[in-house]
Coordinates of C-alpha atoms and ligand atoms in Angstrom, one line a residue:
X1 CA -26.8 -14.6 -0.5
X2 CA -25.2 -14.8 3.0
X3 CA -21.7 -13.5 3.1
X4 CA -19.0 -16.2 2.8
X5 CA -15.7 -15.9 4.6
X6 CA -12.3 -16.9 3.2
X7 CA -9.3 -17.0 5.5
X8 CA -5.7 -16.8 4.3
X9 CA -3.0 -18.1 6.7
X10 CA 0.7 -18.6 6.1
X11 CA 3.4 -21.0 7.2
X12 CA 7.1 -21.8 6.9
X13 CA 8.3 -18.3 6.4
X14 CA 7.0 -14.7 6.1
X15 CA 7.1 -12.8 2.9
X16 CA 5.4 -15.5 0.8
X17 CA 3.0 -13.0 -0.6
X18 CA -0.2 -13.7 1.3
X19 CA -1.4 -10.2 0.4
X20 CA -0.9 -10.7 -3.3
X21 CA -2.5 -14.1 -3.3
X22 CA -5.5 -12.7 -1.3
X23 CA -5.8 -9.7 -3.7
X24 CA -5.5 -12.0 -6.8
X25 CA -8.2 -14.4 -5.5
X26 CA -10.4 -11.4 -4.8
X27 CA -9.7 -10.1 -8.3
X28 CA -10.8 -13.4 -9.8
X29 CA -14.0 -13.5 -7.7
X30 CA -14.7 -9.9 -8.5
X31 CA -14.3 -10.7 -12.2
X32 CA -17.0 -13.3 -11.8
X33 CA -19.4 -10.7 -10.5
X34 CA -19.1 -11.2 -6.8
X35 CA -18.6 -8.3 -4.4
X36 CA -15.5 -8.9 -2.4
X37 CA -13.4 -7.1 0.2
X38 CA -10.2 -8.1 1.9
X39 CA -9.2 -7.3 5.5
X40 CA -5.9 -7.8 7.2
X41 CA -5.4 -9.0 10.8
X42 CA -1.9 -8.2 12.1
X43 CA -0.5 -9.8 15.2
X44 CA 1.6 -6.9 16.6
X45 CA 0.7 -4.8 19.6
X46 CA 0.9 -1.4 17.9
X47 CA -2.7 0.0 17.5
X48 CA -1.8 0.6 13.9
X49 CA 1.4 0.9 11.8
X50 CA 1.2 4.7 11.9
X51 CA 3.9 5.0 14.5
X52 CA 6.2 2.4 12.9
X53 CA 9.4 3.4 11.2
X54 CA 9.2 2.5 7.5
X55 CA 12.3 0.3 8.0
X56 CA 10.2 -1.8 10.4
X57 CA 7.2 -2.4 8.3
X58 CA 7.4 -0.7 5.0
X59 CA 5.0 2.0 3.9
X60 CA 2.1 3.1 6.0
X61 CA -1.0 3.0 3.7
X62 CA -3.6 5.6 4.4
X63 CA -7.3 4.9 3.6
X64 CA -10.0 7.4 2.5
X65 CA -11.3 7.6 6.0
X66 CA -7.9 8.4 7.4
X67 CA -6.8 5.1 8.8
X68 CA -3.0 4.4 8.9
X69 CA -2.8 0.8 7.8
X70 CA -0.6 -2.1 6.5
X71 CA 0.8 -1.8 3.0
X72 CA -1.2 -4.9 1.9
X73 CA -4.3 -2.7 1.9
X74 CA -2.6 -0.8 -0.9
X75 CA -2.4 -4.0 -2.9
X76 CA -6.1 -4.8 -2.2
X77 CA -7.1 -1.4 -3.5
X78 CA -4.8 -1.5 -6.5
X79 CA -6.1 -4.9 -7.5
X80 CA -9.8 -4.5 -6.7
X81 CA -10.3 -0.8 -7.5
X82 CA -12.4 -0.4 -4.5
X83 CA -11.5 1.6 -1.4
X84 CA -10.8 0.0 2.0
X85 CA -11.3 1.6 5.4
X86 CA -10.3 1.5 9.0
X87 CA -12.3 -1.7 9.4
X88 CA -10.1 -3.5 6.9
X89 CA -7.0 -3.5 9.1
X90 CA -7.1 -4.9 12.7
X91 CA -4.1 -5.4 15.0
X92 CA -3.7 -7.3 18.2
X93 CA -3.1 -3.9 19.8
X94 CA -6.5 -2.6 18.6
X95 CA -8.2 -5.8 19.9
X96 CA -6.7 -5.6 23.3
X97 CA -7.2 -1.8 23.5
X98 CA -10.9 -2.4 22.9
X99 CA -11.2 -5.2 25.4
X100 CA -9.2 -3.4 28.1
X101 CA -11.2 -0.2 27.6
X102 CA -14.5 -2.2 28.0
X103 CA -13.1 -3.8 31.1
X104 CA -12.4 -0.4 32.7
X105 CA -16.0 0.5 31.8
X106 CA -17.2 -2.5 33.8
X107 CA -18.6 -4.2 30.7
X108 CA -17.5 -7.7 31.8
X109 CA -19.6 -7.6 35.0
X110 CA -17.0 -8.8 37.4
X111 CA -15.7 -11.6 35.2
X112 CA -12.1 -12.5 34.8
X113 CA -11.1 -11.1 31.4
X114 CA -9.2 -13.7 29.4
X115 CA -7.7 -14.4 25.9
X116 CA -10.4 -17.1 25.5
X117 CA -13.2 -16.1 25.2
X118 CA -12.9 -12.3 25.5
X119 CA -10.0 -11.6 23.1
X120 CA -11.1 -14.3 20.7
X121 CA -14.7 -13.0 20.8
X122 CA -13.5 -9.5 19.9
X123 CA -11.4 -11.0 17.0
X124 CA -14.4 -12.9 15.8
X125 CA -16.6 -9.8 16.0
X126 CA -14.2 -7.9 13.9
X127 CA -13.8 -10.8 11.4
X128 CA -17.5 -10.6 10.8
X129 CA -17.9 -6.8 10.8
X130 CA -17.5 -6.1 7.1
X131 CA -19.7 -9.1 6.2
X132 CA -22.5 -7.7 8.3
X133 CA -22.7 -4.5 6.3
X134 CA -24.5 -6.5 3.6
X135 CA -22.2 -5.0 1.0
X136 CA -20.1 -8.0 0.3
X137 CA -20.7 -11.6 -1.0
X138 CA -17.3 -12.6 0.1
X139 CA -14.9 -11.3 2.8
X140 CA -11.3 -12.4 2.6
X141 CA -9.4 -12.2 5.8
X142 CA -5.6 -12.3 5.6
X143 CA -4.0 -13.3 8.9
X144 CA -0.5 -11.8 9.2
X145 CA 2.5 -13.6 10.5
X146 CA 3.1 -17.4 10.4
X147 CA 1.2 -20.2 12.0
X148 CA 3.0 -21.4 15.1
X149 CA 4.0 -17.9 16.1
X150 CA 2.9 -17.2 19.7
X151 CA 1.3 -13.9 18.7
X152 CA -0.9 -15.4 15.9
X153 CA -2.4 -18.0 18.2
X154 CA -5.5 -16.0 19.3
X155 CA -6.3 -15.3 15.6
X156 CA -6.1 -18.9 14.6
X157 CA -8.1 -19.9 17.6
X158 CA -10.8 -17.3 16.7
X159 CA -10.8 -18.7 13.2
X160 CA -11.2 -22.3 14.5
X161 CA -14.2 -21.2 16.6
X162 CA -15.8 -19.2 13.7
X163 CA -15.6 -22.2 11.3
X164 CA -17.7 -24.2 13.7
X165 CA -20.1 -21.5 14.4
X166 CA -20.7 -20.5 10.7
X167 CA -20.7 -24.0 9.2
X168 CA -18.5 -25.9 6.7
X169 CA -19.6 -24.3 3.5
X170 CA -19.6 -20.7 4.9
X171 CA -15.8 -20.6 5.3
X172 CA -12.8 -21.7 3.4
X173 CA -9.2 -21.7 4.7
X174 CA -6.3 -21.2 2.3
X175 CA -2.9 -21.9 3.7
X176 CA 0.2 -20.5 2.0
X177 CA 3.4 -22.4 2.3
X178 CA 6.8 -22.7 0.7
X179 CA 8.1 -25.7 -1.3
X180 CA 11.8 -24.9 -1.4
X181 CA 14.3 -26.2 -4.0
X182 CA 17.5 -27.6 -2.6
X183 CA 20.1 -27.1 -5.3
X184 CA 22.6 -29.5 -3.8
X185 CA 19.9 -32.3 -3.8
X186 CA 18.4 -31.1 -7.1
X187 CA 14.9 -31.5 -5.5
X188 CA 11.9 -29.7 -4.3
X189 CA 11.0 -30.4 -0.7
X190 CA 7.6 -30.9 0.7
X191 CA 8.5 -31.4 4.4
X192 CA 8.2 -27.7 5.4
X193 CA 4.7 -27.7 4.0
X194 CA 3.7 -30.9 5.8
X195 CA 5.0 -29.4 9.1
X196 CA 3.3 -26.1 8.7
X197 CA -0.1 -27.8 7.9
X198 CA 0.4 -30.0 10.9
X199 CA 1.0 -26.9 13.1
X200 CA -2.2 -25.4 11.8
X201 CA -4.1 -28.7 12.3
X202 CA -2.8 -28.9 15.9
X203 CA -4.5 -25.5 16.4
X204 CA -7.7 -27.2 15.2
X205 CA -7.8 -25.7 11.7
X206 CA -7.7 -28.0 8.7
X207 CA -6.9 -25.9 5.5
X208 CA -9.1 -26.6 2.5
X209 CA -6.6 -25.3 -0.1
X210 CA -2.8 -25.1 -0.1
X211 CA -1.1 -22.5 -2.1
X212 CA 2.5 -23.5 -2.5
X213 CA 5.1 -20.9 -3.3
X214 CA 7.9 -22.4 -5.4
X215 CA 10.7 -21.4 -7.7
X216 CA 10.1 -24.5 -9.8
X217 CA 7.0 -26.2 -11.1
X218 CA 5.6 -28.7 -8.7
X219 CA 5.1 -32.1 -10.5
X220 CA 1.8 -33.9 -10.3
X221 CA 3.3 -36.7 -8.2
X222 CA 4.5 -34.2 -5.6
X223 CA 1.1 -32.5 -5.5
X224 CA -0.4 -35.9 -4.8
X225 CA 2.1 -36.5 -2.0
X226 CA 1.4 -33.1 -0.4
X227 CA -2.4 -33.8 -0.7
X228 CA -2.0 -37.1 1.0
X229 CA 0.1 -35.8 3.9
X230 CA -2.0 -32.7 4.4
X231 CA -5.6 -34.0 4.1
X232 CA -6.5 -31.9 1.0
X233 CA -7.6 -32.9 -2.4
X234 CA -4.9 -33.1 -5.0
X235 CA -6.6 -30.4 -7.1
X236 CA -6.5 -28.1 -4.0
X237 CA -2.7 -28.1 -4.0
X238 CA -2.1 -25.0 -6.0
X239 CA 1.3 -24.0 -7.3
X240 CA 2.4 -20.4 -7.1
X241 CA 5.5 -19.8 -9.1
X242 CA 7.5 -16.5 -8.9
X243 CA 5.8 -14.1 -11.3
X244 CA 7.3 -11.5 -13.6
X245 CA 5.1 -8.9 -11.9
X246 CA 2.6 -9.2 -9.1
X247 CA -0.1 -8.3 -11.6
X248 CA 0.4 -11.6 -13.3
X249 CA -0.6 -13.5 -10.2
X250 CA -4.4 -13.3 -10.8
X251 CA -3.9 -14.9 -14.2
X252 CA -1.6 -17.5 -12.8
X253 CA -4.1 -18.4 -10.0
X254 CA -6.8 -18.6 -12.7
X255 CA -4.7 -21.1 -14.6
X256 CA -4.3 -23.1 -11.4
X257 CA -8.1 -22.8 -10.8
X258 CA -7.8 -21.3 -7.4
X259 CA -11.1 -19.5 -7.9
X260 CA -12.9 -22.7 -8.9
X261 CA -11.7 -24.5 -5.9
X262 CA -12.9 -21.7 -3.6
X263 CA -16.3 -21.6 -5.4
X264 CA -16.8 -25.3 -5.1
X265 CA -15.8 -25.3 -1.4
X266 CA -18.1 -22.5 -0.5
X267 CA -20.9 -23.8 -2.8
X268 CA -21.1 -20.4 -4.4
X269 CA -23.3 -20.1 -7.5
X270 CA -21.1 -20.8 -10.5
X271 CA -21.7 -17.6 -12.4
X272 CA -20.0 -16.4 -15.5
X273 CA -16.4 -17.1 -16.3
X274 CA -14.2 -14.3 -14.9
X275 CA -14.0 -11.3 -17.2
X276 CA -10.3 -10.2 -17.1
X277 CA -10.2 -8.3 -20.4
X278 CA -9.2 -4.9 -19.0
X279 CA -6.7 -6.6 -16.7
X280 CA -5.1 -8.4 -19.6
X281 CA -5.0 -5.1 -21.6
X282 CA -3.3 -3.5 -18.6
X283 CA -0.7 -6.3 -18.6
X284 CA -0.3 -6.3 -22.4
X285 CA 0.6 -2.6 -22.3
X286 CA 2.9 -3.1 -19.3
X287 CA 4.8 -5.9 -21.0
X288 CA 5.1 -4.3 -24.5
X289 CA 6.6 -0.9 -23.9
X290 CA 7.4 1.4 -26.8
X291 CA 9.4 3.8 -24.7
X292 CA 11.7 3.7 -21.7
X293 CA 12.6 6.3 -19.1
X294 CA 14.7 6.7 -16.0
X295 CA 13.0 8.3 -13.1
X296 CA 15.0 9.2 -10.0
X297 CA 13.4 8.5 -6.7
X298 CA 15.0 10.7 -4.1
X299 CA 14.3 9.7 -0.5
X300 CA 15.9 8.6 2.7
X301 CA 14.4 5.1 3.0
X302 CA 15.7 3.9 -0.4
X303 CA 17.4 0.8 1.1
X304 CA 14.0 -0.6 1.7
X305 CA 11.8 -0.2 -1.4
X306 CA 8.8 -1.4 0.5
X307 CA 8.9 2.0 2.2
X308 CA 7.7 3.5 -1.1
X309 CA 5.5 0.7 -2.2
X310 CA 2.6 2.8 -3.5
X311 CA 4.9 5.1 -5.4
X312 CA 6.6 2.2 -7.1
X313 CA 3.2 0.7 -8.1
X314 CA 1.9 4.0 -9.3
X315 CA 4.8 4.1 -11.7
X316 CA 3.9 0.6 -12.9
X317 CA 0.3 1.8 -13.6
X318 CA 1.4 5.0 -15.3
X319 CA 4.1 3.1 -17.2
X320 CA 1.4 0.8 -18.6
X321 CA -0.9 3.7 -19.5
X322 CA 2.0 5.3 -21.5
X323 CA 3.3 2.0 -22.8
X324 CA 6.6 2.9 -21.3
X325 CA 9.1 1.0 -19.2
X326 CA 9.8 3.1 -16.1
X327 CA 13.2 2.4 -14.5
X328 CA 13.2 3.7 -11.0
X329 CA 16.7 4.8 -9.9
X330 CA 17.1 5.1 -6.2
X331 CA 19.0 8.0 -4.7
X332 CA 19.7 8.2 -1.0
X333 CA 19.1 11.9 -0.3
X334 CA 21.8 12.0 2.3
X335 CA 24.4 11.3 -0.4
X336 CA 23.4 14.2 -2.7
X337 CA 25.2 17.5 -2.4
X338 CA 25.8 20.5 -4.6
X339 CA 29.1 19.0 -5.9
X340 CA 27.7 15.7 -7.1
X341 CA 24.1 16.3 -7.9
X342 CA 24.6 17.2 -11.5
X343 CA 26.7 14.1 -12.3
X344 CA 24.4 11.8 -10.4
X345 CA 21.2 13.0 -11.9
X346 CA 22.4 13.8 -15.4
X347 CA 20.9 10.7 -17.0
X348 CA 17.5 11.0 -15.4
X349 CA 14.4 11.9 -17.4
X350 CA 12.5 12.9 -14.3
X351 CA 13.0 13.3 -10.6
X352 CA 10.5 12.5 -7.8
X353 CA 11.2 13.7 -4.2
X354 CA 9.5 11.4 -1.8
X355 CA 7.5 11.9 1.3
X356 CA 9.2 11.6 4.7
X357 CA 9.8 12.9 8.1
X358 CA 12.7 14.6 9.9
X359 CA 15.9 16.3 9.0
X360 CA 18.0 13.5 7.7
X361 CA 18.5 13.8 4.0
X362 CA 16.7 17.2 3.8
X363 CA 19.6 19.1 2.3
X364 CA 20.1 16.5 -0.4
X365 CA 16.5 16.8 -1.4
X366 CA 16.9 20.5 -1.8
X367 CA 19.9 20.0 -4.0
X368 CA 18.0 17.6 -6.3
X369 CA 15.2 20.1 -6.6
X370 CA 17.5 23.0 -7.4
X371 CA 19.1 20.9 -10.1
X372 CA 15.8 19.9 -11.8
X373 CA 14.3 23.4 -11.4
X374 CA 17.3 25.0 -13.1
X375 CA 17.6 22.4 -15.8
X376 CA 14.0 22.1 -16.8
X377 CA 13.8 18.4 -15.9
X378 CA 10.3 17.1 -15.0
X379 CA 9.8 17.1 -11.2
X380 CA 7.2 15.8 -8.9
X381 CA 7.2 16.3 -5.2
X382 CA 5.0 14.4 -2.8
X383 CA 4.2 15.7 0.8
X384 CA 7.7 16.3 2.3
X385 CA 8.9 16.5 -1.4
X386 CA 6.5 19.4 -1.9
X387 CA 7.6 21.1 1.3
X388 CA 11.2 20.8 0.1
X389 CA 10.3 22.3 -3.2
X390 CA 8.8 25.3 -1.4
X391 CA 11.8 25.7 0.8
X392 CA 14.2 25.4 -2.1
X393 CA 12.3 28.1 -4.0
X394 CA 12.3 30.4 -1.0
X395 CA 16.0 30.1 -0.5
X396 CA 17.3 30.1 -4.0
X397 CA 14.8 32.2 -5.9
X398 CA 13.3 34.5 -3.3
X399 CA 16.7 34.8 -1.6
X400 CA 15.2 34.1 1.8
X401 CA 18.3 32.9 3.6
X402 CA 17.8 30.1 6.1
X403 CA 14.2 29.5 4.9
X404 CA 13.1 26.2 6.1
X405 CA 10.4 24.0 7.6
X406 CA 9.9 24.3 11.3
X407 CA 9.8 20.5 11.4
X408 CA 13.6 20.5 10.8
X409 CA 14.5 24.0 12.0
X410 CA 12.1 25.2 14.7
X411 CA 13.9 28.6 15.0
X412 CA 14.1 29.5 11.3
X413 CA 13.6 33.2 10.4
X414 CA 11.5 32.1 7.4
X415 CA 9.1 29.3 8.3
X416 CA 8.0 28.5 4.8
X417 CA 6.6 25.3 6.0
X418 CA 5.0 25.4 9.5
X419 CA 3.0 23.2 11.8
X420 CA -0.7 23.4 11.2
X421 CA -2.5 25.4 13.9
X422 CA -4.6 22.5 15.1
X423 CA -1.5 20.2 15.3
X424 CA 0.1 22.5 17.9
X425 CA -2.0 21.0 20.8
X426 CA -1.5 17.4 19.8
X427 CA 0.6 15.4 22.2
X428 CA -0.3 11.8 21.2
X429 CA 1.6 10.4 18.2
X430 CA -0.7 7.7 16.7
X431 CA -3.5 8.7 14.3
X432 CA -3.2 12.4 15.0
X433 CA -1.8 13.8 11.8
X434 CA -4.0 15.3 9.1
X435 CA -5.1 12.0 7.7
X436 CA -7.3 10.8 4.9
X437 CA -9.3 12.3 2.1
X438 CA -9.8 16.1 1.7
X439 CA -11.1 18.2 -1.2
X440 CA -8.7 20.2 -3.3
X441 CA -9.8 22.9 -5.7
X442 CA -7.6 23.3 -8.8
X443 CA -7.0 26.7 -10.4
X444 CA -8.3 26.9 -13.9
X445 CA -5.6 27.3 -16.5
X446 CA -3.0 25.6 -14.2
X447 CA -1.0 22.6 -15.1
X448 CA -2.7 20.7 -12.2
X449 CA -6.1 21.5 -13.7
X450 CA -5.1 20.3 -17.1
X451 CA -3.6 17.1 -15.7
X452 CA -6.8 16.2 -13.8
X453 CA -9.1 17.7 -16.4
X454 CA -11.4 19.0 -13.6
X455 CA -11.6 21.6 -10.9
X456 CA -12.4 19.5 -7.8
X457 CA -10.5 16.5 -6.6
X458 CA -10.2 14.6 -3.4
X459 CA -6.8 13.2 -2.3
X460 CA -5.4 11.5 0.8
X461 CA -3.1 13.1 3.3
X462 CA -0.7 12.3 6.1
X463 CA 1.1 15.3 7.5
X464 CA 1.4 17.8 10.4
X465 CA 3.1 20.7 8.5
X466 CA 1.8 22.9 5.8
X467 CA 2.8 25.7 3.4
X468 CA 2.8 29.0 5.3
X469 CA 0.3 31.3 3.4
X470 CA 2.2 34.4 4.6
X471 CA 4.7 33.7 1.8
X472 CA 2.2 32.9 -0.9
X473 CA 2.1 36.3 -2.6
X474 CA 5.9 36.4 -2.9
X475 CA 5.9 32.9 -4.3
X476 CA 3.2 33.6 -6.9
X477 CA 4.9 36.8 -8.0
X478 CA 8.1 34.9 -8.6
X479 CA 6.4 32.2 -10.7
X480 CA 5.6 29.5 -8.2
X481 CA 1.8 29.3 -7.9
X482 CA -0.5 27.5 -5.6
X483 CA -2.6 25.7 -8.1
X484 CA -4.5 23.5 -5.6
X485 CA -6.2 24.8 -2.5
X486 CA -8.3 23.2 0.2
X487 CA -11.6 25.1 -0.1
X488 CA -12.4 24.9 3.6
X489 CA -9.1 25.8 5.2
X490 CA -7.2 27.6 2.4
X491 CA -4.4 25.1 2.9
X492 CA -2.1 24.9 -0.1
X493 CA -2.4 21.4 -1.7
X494 CA -0.5 21.8 -5.0
X495 CA 2.3 24.1 -6.1
X496 CA 3.7 24.4 -9.5
X497 CA 6.3 26.4 -11.4
X498 CA 4.9 28.5 -14.2
X499 CA 8.0 28.7 -16.3
X500 CA 9.1 25.1 -16.3
X501 CA 7.9 22.3 -18.5
X502 CA 6.7 20.1 -15.6
X503 CA 7.3 21.0 -12.0
X504 CA 4.3 20.0 -9.9
X505 CA 4.3 19.1 -6.2
X506 CA 1.5 18.0 -3.9
X507 CA 1.0 18.1 -0.2
X508 CA -1.2 15.0 -0.5
X509 CA -0.3 11.5 -1.7
X510 CA -1.5 10.8 -5.2
X511 CA 0.2 7.4 -5.0
X512 CA -2.4 6.1 -2.6
X513 CA -5.2 6.4 -5.2
X514 CA -3.5 4.9 -8.2
X515 CA -4.7 1.5 -9.2
X516 CA -3.9 -0.9 -12.0
X517 CA -7.1 0.0 -13.9
X518 CA -7.3 3.6 -12.8
X519 CA -3.7 5.0 -13.0
X520 CA -3.4 8.3 -11.2
X521 CA -3.4 11.3 -13.7
X522 CA -0.4 13.0 -11.9
X523 CA 1.7 9.9 -12.4
X524 CA 0.5 9.3 -15.9
X525 CA 1.3 12.8 -17.0
X526 CA 4.6 12.8 -15.1
X527 CA 5.7 9.7 -17.0
X528 CA 4.6 11.4 -20.2
X529 CA 6.7 14.4 -19.4
X530 CA 9.6 12.1 -18.8
X531 CA 9.1 10.5 -22.2
X532 CA 9.0 14.0 -23.8
X533 CA 12.1 15.1 -22.0
X534 CA 14.0 11.9 -23.0
X535 CA 13.0 12.5 -26.6
X536 CA 14.2 16.1 -26.5
X537 CA 17.6 15.3 -25.1
Ligands
LIG1 N1 7.0 15.5 7.6 C1 6.0 16.3 6.8 C2 4.8 16.6 7.6 O1 4.5 16.0 8.6 C3 5.7 15.5 5.6 C4 4.9 14.2 5.8 C5 5.0 13.3 4.7 O2 5.8 13.4 3.8 N2 4.1 12.3 4.7 O3 4.1 17.5 7.2

């Protein structure tokens, strides 16, 4: 079967959830036996989101092959249970970079290089790339931003061209809009949808299906009206109500028959009904918890939960696995100090110290770690959180005054965390950290080993600093052991406290590999430890 292409565009406003709709549709098609992947095209000029502050764009999701990507790729992986790669996230910056580099190489043979056809050709080439691997029956392309934005125009134009080139049954366009409810008028309003479809049509793209986000059910009459004004069939006006969790959306879209509309438009073989049994089991456990815990998330971007998207979702997966409601309590690390930490964290059943960069909030993280270490409260540290755990231990247990990471304190006497050797020559910012999947060997008999149940794992990374092995012996003698090591470089990947019920910290990011149907063992066991701690109180 030749690969079919589905495009998801958005109008009216951003944040309508194109990523979740794309992932949910992909899930339904996958559950019918199709192989599906999703890619995201982002209209900004950065080559990738790696250099963006989390406040700008939320978390930066890292793929197995070490690409720094949009957080929507995290949703794709969490829903589909299949890894994405560099090819799944393309930005305007990457497109232009490629075209301009080729221009300097003389590849355009003296021609004037223009948005049409050179930029649009490059967009089309990338839109087709994953389909050409032969691995996928269906490629879903989510186009970031809103139709009508100046920066999304080349993407919409490339999509217009591609539809003609590939043929009507090879592509489907799903347009996501908003049907707002005006409380004063007591009515749902279709005009924004009409306008946004008109904008898309003016660019030469007629959508096949409309997914209408709404806070209230859209009555049949109104769907008819939208269909009439927007040139789609009434049964292709799909309602997307706010869901209790994002993991409900595949089932809601199934109810609305989004998958059937797509199958009929693309003339796909009508295979089996989607098998969503394991998905429903996951949801069943999630919604019927038998326990409840409070987990503190200590970080410096807590005002914007999107900055910790994958961690939050990992707790959802682990919560379901434990049939436990996990309440995440946010703590701005800047606000924690030795005087208030005990009273602020006293009701917590576990504490996670988050990844991050820079000095702001560093001291507060150390205070949180000292508190949980001394009080036997379950603790997990991720990346910077692990580095903080090492520094805290060095200062307060080994008595190494001023011990620090050279990221925050370049002149420290005790560089417990230091820049990796091969990072010292790096001058460019984007894409130059230690990124992506590396192997980690777990020490037999350690907590990490018992958590994973195996000796060799691969996990994803994003960092420039590492544990300084000069201090390892002193650490281990005092009860903090390196239970995970990279076999090729000797880099410390996991540290854990021997005389503590649950104190495990990783240099890598377990949250990037947790999915709905494969919750990450570290999170699963961490939540379990929180449940045990809550019971013991
Ligand atoms: N800033 C630290 C480093 O670069 C930790 C990075 C992170 O938490 N992702 O090593």
